[in-house]
mmCIF file of C-alpha atoms in Angstrom:
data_model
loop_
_atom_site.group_PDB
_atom_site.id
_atom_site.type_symbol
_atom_site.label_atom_id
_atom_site.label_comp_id
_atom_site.label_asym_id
_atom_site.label_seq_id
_atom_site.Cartn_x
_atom_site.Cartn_y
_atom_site.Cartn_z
ATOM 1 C CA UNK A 1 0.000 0.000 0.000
ATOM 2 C CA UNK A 2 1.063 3.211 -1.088
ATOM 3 C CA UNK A 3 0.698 6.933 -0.293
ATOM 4 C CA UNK A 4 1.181 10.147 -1.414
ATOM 5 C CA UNK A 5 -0.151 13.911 -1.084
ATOM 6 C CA UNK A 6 -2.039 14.430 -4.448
ATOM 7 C CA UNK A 7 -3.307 18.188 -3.810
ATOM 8 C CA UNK A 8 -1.094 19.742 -0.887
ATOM 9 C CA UNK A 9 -3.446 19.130 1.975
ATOM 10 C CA UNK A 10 -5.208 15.160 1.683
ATOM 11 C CA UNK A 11 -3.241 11.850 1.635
ATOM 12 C CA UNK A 12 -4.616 9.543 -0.995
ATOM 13 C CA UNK A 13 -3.891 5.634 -0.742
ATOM 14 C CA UNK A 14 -3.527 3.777 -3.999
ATOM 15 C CA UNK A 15 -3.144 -0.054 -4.044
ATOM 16 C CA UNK A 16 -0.635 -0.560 -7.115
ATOM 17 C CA UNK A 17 -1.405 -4.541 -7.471
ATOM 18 C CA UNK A 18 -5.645 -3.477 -7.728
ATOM 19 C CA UNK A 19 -4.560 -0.350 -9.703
ATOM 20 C CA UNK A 20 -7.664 1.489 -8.273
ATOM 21 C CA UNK A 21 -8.952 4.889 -10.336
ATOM 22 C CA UNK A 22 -8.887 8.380 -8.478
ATOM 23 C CA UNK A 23 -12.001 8.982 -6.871
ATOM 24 C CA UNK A 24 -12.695 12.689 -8.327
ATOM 25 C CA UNK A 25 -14.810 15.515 -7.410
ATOM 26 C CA UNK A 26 -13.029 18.688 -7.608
ATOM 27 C CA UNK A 27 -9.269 18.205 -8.335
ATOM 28 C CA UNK A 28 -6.729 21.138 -6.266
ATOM 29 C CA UNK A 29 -4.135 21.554 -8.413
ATOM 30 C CA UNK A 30 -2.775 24.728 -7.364
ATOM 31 C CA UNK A 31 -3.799 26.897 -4.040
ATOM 32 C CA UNK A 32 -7.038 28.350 -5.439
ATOM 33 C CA UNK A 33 -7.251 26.109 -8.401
ATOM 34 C CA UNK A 34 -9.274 23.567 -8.921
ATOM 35 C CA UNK A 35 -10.348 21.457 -11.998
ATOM 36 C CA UNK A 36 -13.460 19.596 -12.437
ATOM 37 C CA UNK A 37 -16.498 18.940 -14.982
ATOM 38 C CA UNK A 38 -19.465 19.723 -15.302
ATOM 39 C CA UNK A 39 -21.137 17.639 -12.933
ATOM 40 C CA UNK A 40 -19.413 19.053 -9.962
ATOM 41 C CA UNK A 41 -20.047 22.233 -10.783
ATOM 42 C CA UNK A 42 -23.554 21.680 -10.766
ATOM 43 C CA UNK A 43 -22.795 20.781 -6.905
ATOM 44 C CA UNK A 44 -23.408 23.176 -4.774
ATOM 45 C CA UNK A 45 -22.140 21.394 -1.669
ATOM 46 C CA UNK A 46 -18.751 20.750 -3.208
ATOM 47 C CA UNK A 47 -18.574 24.502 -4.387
ATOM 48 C CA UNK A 48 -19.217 25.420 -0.817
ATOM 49 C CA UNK A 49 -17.160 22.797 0.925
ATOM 50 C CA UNK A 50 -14.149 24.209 -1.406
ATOM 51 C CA UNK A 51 -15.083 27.965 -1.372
ATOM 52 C CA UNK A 52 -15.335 28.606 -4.902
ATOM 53 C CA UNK A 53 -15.815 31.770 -5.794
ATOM 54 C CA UNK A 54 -15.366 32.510 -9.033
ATOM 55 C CA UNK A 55 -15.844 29.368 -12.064
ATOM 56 C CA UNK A 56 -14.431 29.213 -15.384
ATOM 57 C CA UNK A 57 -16.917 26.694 -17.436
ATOM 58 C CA UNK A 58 -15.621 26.256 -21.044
ATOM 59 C CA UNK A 59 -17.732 23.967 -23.070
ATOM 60 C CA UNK A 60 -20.513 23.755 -25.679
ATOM 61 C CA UNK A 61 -23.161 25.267 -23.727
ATOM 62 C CA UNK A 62 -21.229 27.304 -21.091
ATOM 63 C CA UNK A 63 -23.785 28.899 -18.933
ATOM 64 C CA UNK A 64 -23.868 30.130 -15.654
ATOM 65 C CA UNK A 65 -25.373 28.077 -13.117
ATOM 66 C CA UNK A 66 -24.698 29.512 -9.510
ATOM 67 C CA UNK A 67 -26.169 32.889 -8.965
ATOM 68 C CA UNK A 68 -23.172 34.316 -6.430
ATOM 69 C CA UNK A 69 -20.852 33.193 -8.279
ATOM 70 C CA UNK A 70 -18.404 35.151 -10.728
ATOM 71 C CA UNK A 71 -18.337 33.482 -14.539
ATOM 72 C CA UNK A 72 -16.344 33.635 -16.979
ATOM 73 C CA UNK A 73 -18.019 31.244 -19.885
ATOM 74 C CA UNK A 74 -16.465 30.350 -23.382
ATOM 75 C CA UNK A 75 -18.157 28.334 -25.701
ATOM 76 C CA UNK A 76 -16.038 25.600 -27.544
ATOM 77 C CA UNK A 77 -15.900 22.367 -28.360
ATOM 78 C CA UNK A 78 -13.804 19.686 -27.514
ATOM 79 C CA UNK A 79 -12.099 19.291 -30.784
ATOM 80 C CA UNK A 80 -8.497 18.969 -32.355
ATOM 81 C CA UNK A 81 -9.237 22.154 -34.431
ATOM 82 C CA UNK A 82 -10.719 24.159 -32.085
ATOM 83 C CA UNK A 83 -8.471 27.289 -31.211
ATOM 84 C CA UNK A 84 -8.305 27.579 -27.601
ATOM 85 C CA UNK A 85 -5.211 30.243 -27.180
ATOM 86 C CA UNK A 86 -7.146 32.940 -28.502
ATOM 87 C CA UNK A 87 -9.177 32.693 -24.788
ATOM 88 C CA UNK A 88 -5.921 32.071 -22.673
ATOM 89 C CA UNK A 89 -4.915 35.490 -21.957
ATOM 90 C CA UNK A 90 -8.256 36.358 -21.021
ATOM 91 C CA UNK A 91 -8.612 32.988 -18.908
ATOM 92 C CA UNK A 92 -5.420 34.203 -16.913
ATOM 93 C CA UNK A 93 -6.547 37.394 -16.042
ATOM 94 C CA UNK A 94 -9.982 35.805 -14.964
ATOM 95 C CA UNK A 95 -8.157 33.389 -12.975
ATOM 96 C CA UNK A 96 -4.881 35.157 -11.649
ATOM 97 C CA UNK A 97 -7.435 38.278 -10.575
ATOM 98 C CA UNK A 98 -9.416 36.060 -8.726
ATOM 99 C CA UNK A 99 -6.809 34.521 -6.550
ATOM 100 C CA UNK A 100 -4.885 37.427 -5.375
ATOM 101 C CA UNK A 101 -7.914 38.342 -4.030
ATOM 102 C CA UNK A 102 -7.767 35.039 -2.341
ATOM 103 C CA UNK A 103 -10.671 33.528 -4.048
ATOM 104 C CA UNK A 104 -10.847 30.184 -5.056
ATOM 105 C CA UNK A 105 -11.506 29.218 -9.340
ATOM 106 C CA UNK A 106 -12.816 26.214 -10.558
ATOM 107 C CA UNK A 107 -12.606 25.453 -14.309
ATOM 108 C CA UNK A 108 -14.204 23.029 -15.785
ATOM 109 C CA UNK A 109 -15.429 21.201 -18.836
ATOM 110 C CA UNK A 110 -17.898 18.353 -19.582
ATOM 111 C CA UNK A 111 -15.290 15.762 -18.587
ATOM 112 C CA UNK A 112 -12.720 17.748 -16.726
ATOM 113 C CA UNK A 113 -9.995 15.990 -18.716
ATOM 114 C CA UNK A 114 -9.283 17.878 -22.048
ATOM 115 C CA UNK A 115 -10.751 21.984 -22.488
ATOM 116 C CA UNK A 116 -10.328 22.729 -18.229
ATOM 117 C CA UNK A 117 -6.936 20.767 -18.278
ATOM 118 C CA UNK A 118 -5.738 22.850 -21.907
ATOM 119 C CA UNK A 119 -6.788 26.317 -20.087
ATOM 120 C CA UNK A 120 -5.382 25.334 -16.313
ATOM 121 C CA UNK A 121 -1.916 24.378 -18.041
ATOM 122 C CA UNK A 122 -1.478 27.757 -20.033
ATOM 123 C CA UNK A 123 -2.170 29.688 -16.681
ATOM 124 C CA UNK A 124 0.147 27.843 -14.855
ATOM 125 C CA UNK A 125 2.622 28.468 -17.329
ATOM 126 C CA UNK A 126 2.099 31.716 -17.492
ATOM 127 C CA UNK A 127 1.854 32.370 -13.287
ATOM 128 C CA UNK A 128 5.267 30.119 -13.302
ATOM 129 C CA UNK A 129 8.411 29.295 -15.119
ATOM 130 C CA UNK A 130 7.421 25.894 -16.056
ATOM 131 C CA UNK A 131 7.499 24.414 -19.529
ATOM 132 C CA UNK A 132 4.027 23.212 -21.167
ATOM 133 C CA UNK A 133 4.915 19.404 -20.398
ATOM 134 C CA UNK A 134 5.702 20.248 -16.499
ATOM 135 C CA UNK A 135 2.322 22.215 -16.084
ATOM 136 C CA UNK A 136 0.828 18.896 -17.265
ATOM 137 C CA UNK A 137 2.243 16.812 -15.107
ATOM 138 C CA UNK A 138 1.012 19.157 -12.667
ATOM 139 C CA UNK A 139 -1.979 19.217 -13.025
ATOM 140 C CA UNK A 140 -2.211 15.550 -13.801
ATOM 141 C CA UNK A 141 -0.662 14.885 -10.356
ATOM 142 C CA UNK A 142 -3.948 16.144 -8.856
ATOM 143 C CA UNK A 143 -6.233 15.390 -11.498
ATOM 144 C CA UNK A 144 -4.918 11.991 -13.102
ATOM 145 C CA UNK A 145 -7.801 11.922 -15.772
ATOM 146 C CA UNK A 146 -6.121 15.074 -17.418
ATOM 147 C CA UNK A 147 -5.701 14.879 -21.234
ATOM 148 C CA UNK A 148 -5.714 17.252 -23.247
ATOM 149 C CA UNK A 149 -6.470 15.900 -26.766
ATOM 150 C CA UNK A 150 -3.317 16.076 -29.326
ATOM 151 C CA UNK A 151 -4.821 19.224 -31.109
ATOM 152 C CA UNK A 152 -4.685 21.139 -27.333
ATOM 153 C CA UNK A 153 -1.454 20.000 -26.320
ATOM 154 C CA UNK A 154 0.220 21.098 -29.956
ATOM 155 C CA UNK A 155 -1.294 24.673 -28.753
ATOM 156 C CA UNK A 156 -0.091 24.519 -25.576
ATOM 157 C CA UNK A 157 3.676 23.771 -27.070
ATOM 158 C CA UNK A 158 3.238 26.567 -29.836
ATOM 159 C CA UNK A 159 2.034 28.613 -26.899
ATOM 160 C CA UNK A 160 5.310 27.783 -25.221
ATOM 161 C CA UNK A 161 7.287 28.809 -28.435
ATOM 162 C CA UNK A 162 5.746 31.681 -29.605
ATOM 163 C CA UNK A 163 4.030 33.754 -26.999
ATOM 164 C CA UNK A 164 4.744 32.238 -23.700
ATOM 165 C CA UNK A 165 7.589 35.143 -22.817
ATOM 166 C CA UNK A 166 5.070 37.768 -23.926
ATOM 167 C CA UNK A 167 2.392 36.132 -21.606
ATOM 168 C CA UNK A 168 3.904 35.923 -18.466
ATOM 169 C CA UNK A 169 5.706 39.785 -19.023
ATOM 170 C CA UNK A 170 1.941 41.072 -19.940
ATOM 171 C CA UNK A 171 0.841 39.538 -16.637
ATOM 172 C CA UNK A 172 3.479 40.584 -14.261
ATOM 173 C CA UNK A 173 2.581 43.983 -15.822
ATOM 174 C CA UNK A 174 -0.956 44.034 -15.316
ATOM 175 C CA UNK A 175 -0.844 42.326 -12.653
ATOM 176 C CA UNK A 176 2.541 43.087 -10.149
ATOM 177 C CA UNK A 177 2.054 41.495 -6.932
ATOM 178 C CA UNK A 178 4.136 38.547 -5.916
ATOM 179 C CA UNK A 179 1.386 37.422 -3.379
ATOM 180 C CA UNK A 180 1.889 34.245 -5.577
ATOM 181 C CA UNK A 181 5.029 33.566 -6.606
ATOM 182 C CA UNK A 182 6.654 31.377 -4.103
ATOM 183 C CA UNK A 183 3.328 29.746 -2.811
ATOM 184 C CA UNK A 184 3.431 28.268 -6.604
ATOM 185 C CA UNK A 185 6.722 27.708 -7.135
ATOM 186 C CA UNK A 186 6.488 25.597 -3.909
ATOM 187 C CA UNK A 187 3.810 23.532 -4.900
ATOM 188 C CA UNK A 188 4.498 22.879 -8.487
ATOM 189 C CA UNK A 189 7.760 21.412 -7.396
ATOM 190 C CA UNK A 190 5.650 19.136 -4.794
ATOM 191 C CA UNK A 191 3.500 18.061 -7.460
ATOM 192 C CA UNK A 192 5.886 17.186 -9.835
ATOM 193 C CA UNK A 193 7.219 14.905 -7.159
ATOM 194 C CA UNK A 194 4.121 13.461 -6.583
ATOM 195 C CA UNK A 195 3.444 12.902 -10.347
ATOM 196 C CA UNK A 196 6.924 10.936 -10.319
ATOM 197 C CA UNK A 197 6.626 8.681 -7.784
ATOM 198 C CA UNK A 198 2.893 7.612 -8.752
ATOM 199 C CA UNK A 199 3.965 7.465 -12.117
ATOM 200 C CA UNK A 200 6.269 4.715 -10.788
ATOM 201 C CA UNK A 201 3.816 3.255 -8.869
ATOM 202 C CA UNK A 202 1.570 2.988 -12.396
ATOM 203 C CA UNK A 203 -1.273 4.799 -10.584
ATOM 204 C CA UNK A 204 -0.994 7.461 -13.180
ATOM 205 C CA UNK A 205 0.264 7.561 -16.803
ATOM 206 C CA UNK A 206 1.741 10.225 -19.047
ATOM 207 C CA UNK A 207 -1.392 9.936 -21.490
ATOM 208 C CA UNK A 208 0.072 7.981 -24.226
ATOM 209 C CA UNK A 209 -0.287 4.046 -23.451
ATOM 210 C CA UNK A 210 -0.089 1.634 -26.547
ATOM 211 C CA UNK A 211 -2.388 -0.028 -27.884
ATOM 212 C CA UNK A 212 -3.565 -3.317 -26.194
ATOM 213 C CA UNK A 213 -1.606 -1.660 -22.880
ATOM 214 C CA UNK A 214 -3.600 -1.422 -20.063
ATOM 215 C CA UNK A 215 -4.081 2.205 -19.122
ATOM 216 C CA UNK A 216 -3.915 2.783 -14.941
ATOM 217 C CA UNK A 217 -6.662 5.754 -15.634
ATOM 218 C CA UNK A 218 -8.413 4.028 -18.303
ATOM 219 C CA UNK A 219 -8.536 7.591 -20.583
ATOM 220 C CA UNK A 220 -5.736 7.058 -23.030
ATOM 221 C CA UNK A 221 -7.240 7.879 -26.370
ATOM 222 C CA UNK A 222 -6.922 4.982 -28.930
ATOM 223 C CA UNK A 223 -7.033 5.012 -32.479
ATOM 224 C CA UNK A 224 -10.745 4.269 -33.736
ATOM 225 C CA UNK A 225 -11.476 1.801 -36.534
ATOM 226 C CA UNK A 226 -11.780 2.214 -39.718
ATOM 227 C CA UNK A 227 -16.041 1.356 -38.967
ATOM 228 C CA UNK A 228 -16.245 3.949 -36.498
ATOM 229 C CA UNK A 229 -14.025 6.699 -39.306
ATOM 230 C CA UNK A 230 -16.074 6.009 -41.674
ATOM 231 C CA UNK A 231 -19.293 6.529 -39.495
ATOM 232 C CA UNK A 232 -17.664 9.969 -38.206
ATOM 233 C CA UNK A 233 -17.006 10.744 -41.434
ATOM 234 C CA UNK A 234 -20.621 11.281 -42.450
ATOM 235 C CA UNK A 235 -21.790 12.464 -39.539
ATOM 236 C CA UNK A 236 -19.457 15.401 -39.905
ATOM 237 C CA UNK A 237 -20.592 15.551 -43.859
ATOM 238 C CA UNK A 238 -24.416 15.542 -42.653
ATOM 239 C CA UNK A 239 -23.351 18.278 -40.009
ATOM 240 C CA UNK A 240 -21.876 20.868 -43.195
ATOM 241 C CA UNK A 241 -25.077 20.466 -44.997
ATOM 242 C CA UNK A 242 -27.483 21.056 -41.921
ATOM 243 C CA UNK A 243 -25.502 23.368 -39.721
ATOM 244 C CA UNK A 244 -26.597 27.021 -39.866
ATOM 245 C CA UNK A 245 -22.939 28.100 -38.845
ATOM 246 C CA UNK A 246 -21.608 26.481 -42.478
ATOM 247 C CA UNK A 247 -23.400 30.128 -44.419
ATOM 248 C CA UNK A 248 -21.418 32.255 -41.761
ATOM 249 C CA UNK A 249 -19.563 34.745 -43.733
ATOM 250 C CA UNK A 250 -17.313 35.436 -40.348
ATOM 251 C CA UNK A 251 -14.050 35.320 -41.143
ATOM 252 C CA UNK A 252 -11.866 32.167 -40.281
ATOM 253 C CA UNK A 253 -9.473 33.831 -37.614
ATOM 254 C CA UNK A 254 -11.734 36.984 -36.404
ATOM 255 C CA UNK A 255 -12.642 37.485 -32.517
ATOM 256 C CA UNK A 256 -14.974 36.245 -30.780
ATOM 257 C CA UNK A 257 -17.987 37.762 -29.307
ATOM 258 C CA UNK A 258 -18.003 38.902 -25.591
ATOM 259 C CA UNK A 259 -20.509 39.391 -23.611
ATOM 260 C CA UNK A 260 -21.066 40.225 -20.120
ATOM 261 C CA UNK A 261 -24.301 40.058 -18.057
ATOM 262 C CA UNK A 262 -25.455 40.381 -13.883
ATOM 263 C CA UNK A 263 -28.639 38.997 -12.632
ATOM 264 C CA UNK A 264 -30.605 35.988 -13.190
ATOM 265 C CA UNK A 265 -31.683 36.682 -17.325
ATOM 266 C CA UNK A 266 -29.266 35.637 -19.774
ATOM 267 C CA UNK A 267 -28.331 38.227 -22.117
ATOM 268 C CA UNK A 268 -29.939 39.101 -25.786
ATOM 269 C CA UNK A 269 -28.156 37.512 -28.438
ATOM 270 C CA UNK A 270 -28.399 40.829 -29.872
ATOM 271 C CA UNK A 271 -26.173 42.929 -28.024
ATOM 272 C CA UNK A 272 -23.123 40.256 -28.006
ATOM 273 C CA UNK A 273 -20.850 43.221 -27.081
ATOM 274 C CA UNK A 274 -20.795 44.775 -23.724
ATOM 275 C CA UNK A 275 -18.656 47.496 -22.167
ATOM 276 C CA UNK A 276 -17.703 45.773 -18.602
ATOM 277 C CA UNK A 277 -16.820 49.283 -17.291
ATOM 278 C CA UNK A 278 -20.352 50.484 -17.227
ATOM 279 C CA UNK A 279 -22.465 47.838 -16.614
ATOM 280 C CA UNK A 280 -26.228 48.221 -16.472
ATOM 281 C CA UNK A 281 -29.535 46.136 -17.027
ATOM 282 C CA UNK A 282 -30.241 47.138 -19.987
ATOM 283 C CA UNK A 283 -27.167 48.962 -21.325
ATOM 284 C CA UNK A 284 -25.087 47.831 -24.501
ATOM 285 C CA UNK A 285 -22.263 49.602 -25.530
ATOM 286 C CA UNK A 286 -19.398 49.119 -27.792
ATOM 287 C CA UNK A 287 -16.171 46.873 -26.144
ATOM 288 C CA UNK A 288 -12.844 45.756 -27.570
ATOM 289 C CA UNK A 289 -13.786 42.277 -28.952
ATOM 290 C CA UNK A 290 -9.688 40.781 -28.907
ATOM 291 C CA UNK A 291 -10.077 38.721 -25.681
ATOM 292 C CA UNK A 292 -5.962 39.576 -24.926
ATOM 293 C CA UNK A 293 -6.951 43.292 -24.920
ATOM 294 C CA UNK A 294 -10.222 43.219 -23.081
ATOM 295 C CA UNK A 295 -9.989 44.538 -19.314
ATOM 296 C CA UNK A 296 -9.616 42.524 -16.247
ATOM 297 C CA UNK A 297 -12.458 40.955 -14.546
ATOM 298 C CA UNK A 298 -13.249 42.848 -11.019
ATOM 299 C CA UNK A 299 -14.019 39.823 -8.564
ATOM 300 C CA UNK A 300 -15.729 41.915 -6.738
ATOM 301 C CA UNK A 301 -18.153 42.635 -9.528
ATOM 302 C CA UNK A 302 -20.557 39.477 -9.615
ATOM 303 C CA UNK A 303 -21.044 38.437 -13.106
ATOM 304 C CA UNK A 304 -20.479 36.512 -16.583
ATOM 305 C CA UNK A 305 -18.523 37.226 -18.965
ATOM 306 C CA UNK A 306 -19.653 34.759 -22.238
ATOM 307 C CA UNK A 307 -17.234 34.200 -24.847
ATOM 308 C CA UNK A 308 -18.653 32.512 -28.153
ATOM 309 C CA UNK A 309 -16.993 30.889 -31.282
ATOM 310 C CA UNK A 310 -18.567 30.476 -34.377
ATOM 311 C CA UNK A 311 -17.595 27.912 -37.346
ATOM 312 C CA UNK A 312 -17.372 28.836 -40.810
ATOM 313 C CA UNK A 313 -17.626 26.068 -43.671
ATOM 314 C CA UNK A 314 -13.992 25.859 -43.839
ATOM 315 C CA UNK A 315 -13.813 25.218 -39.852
ATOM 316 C CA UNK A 316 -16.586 22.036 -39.675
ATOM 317 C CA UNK A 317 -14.624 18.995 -39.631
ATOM 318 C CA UNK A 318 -14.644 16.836 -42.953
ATOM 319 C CA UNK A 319 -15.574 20.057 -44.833
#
């Protein structure tokens, strides 16, 4: 019988001959991070048992759910080709706000294993010094069903190559306090330790077991049959020729929409920008629409912010 410290404050046994899964709810990965899915944070008593404050949700149908809690919601799907950078420096303001102010983020997806994990391991790159592959293991030290699919983690490593320096200067500038700084260094170096020594212990993996191997998480993603291809494969042509997103004329690589809302209503999907600086029932007013530009998030402000994507022709899979 083994044990280790899988989120800096409870001990975790794992029985390596029985291979037993994590138990998840909400995974900490960081102090004031936390990665989940969408079940838990439908859960009221976990968000209260953790404190969470403020929730990133970043799916198909991001909504917001909890009523005193802050949002920040992006629609996307869980796809190879979706772009998910274009919402990380916005995600890291949301996030790295929030816990100087010592509140407590969850993201999550659906799963909790591929869209939360992507945006969790480009803000701890950008809060630390780490490399795309050690934020991982991070967060897959706490959260051992994190996997980003192979079309997230080749953003995360361009990420790393092209804009990560630019990233983490933008946010020291915007945001100068080193409230943070050692607390993470500290416990990014625990949990790469941890991540080591259950790797060893085959209690986690690194994502990429073969074929006929038996995975200790049981969500390595295999290679689907040429049946199940070919069945995708018109599903996705059915999708072009009924979707109301293939006649968008939006450009391929413009920004998305942003909008912002307080209260109970969900906001008209005619007034898809909103000026967060002056924010009113029923005002609408003109905003940057670059998420990297767009201000910071006041946690003290309850609220949503709603980010949406939308598909041209060219962007549906198969098209």
């Amino acid at each position: 019988m083994l044990s280790f410290i899988c989120d800096g404050s409870t001990i975790e046994k794992y029985d390596s001959r029985q291979k037993e899964k994590f138990k998840f709810g909400l995974s900490r990965v960081l102090p004031g991070l936390y990665v989940g899915n969408y079940r838990d944070s439908k859960d009221a008593t976990q968000l209260d048992k953790y404190n969470i404050t403020h929730i990133v949700a970043i799916h198909d149908t991001a909504r917001r759910l909890h009523s005193d809690k802050h949002y920040l919601c992006v629609m996307a799907s869980d796809s190879p080709d979706q772009n998910l950078t274009q919402y990380f420096s916005l995600c890291n303001d949301f996030i790295h706000a929030a816990r100087l102010r010592e509140g407590n983020v969850l993201i999550h997806c659906l799963a909790g294993m591929s869209r939360s994990v992507t945006v969790a391991v480009a803000y701890i790159m950008s809060a630390t010094h780490l490399s795309w592959k050690e934020a991982l293991k991070v967060v897959r030290a706490g959260r051992a069903v994190a996997n980003p699919n192979m079309g997230f983690q080749k953003q995360l490593q361009d990420f790393e190559e092209t804009r990560i320096l630019e990233e983490r200067r933008r946010l020291k500038e915007r945001y100068p306090s080193l409230a943070l700084v050692k607390q993470d260094e500290e416990q990014c170096a625990l949990m790469l330790n941890n991540y080591e020594q259950l790797l060893l212990s085959r209690n986690i993996c690194e994502g990429r077991c073969a074929m006929g191997e038996e995975c200790p998480t049981g969500v390595c993603r295999t290679t689907p049959t040429r049946r199940s291809r070919r069945r995708s494969s018109r599903s996705q042509s059915d999708a072009v020729t009924r979707s109301p997103s293939s006649t968008s004329l939006r450009p391929r690589s413009g920004p998305a929409g942003l909008r912002s809302y307080t209260g109970s209503a969900p906001p008209s999907r005619s007034s898809s920008r909103v000026d967060l600086s002056r924010p009113g029932p029923s005002e609408s007013l003109t905003a940057p629409v670059t998420p990297q530009t767009s201000p910071p998030v006041s946690p003290k402000r309850r609220g949503t912010i709603q980010v949406t994507t939308h598909k041209t022709l060219d962007e549906v899979p198969g098209s």
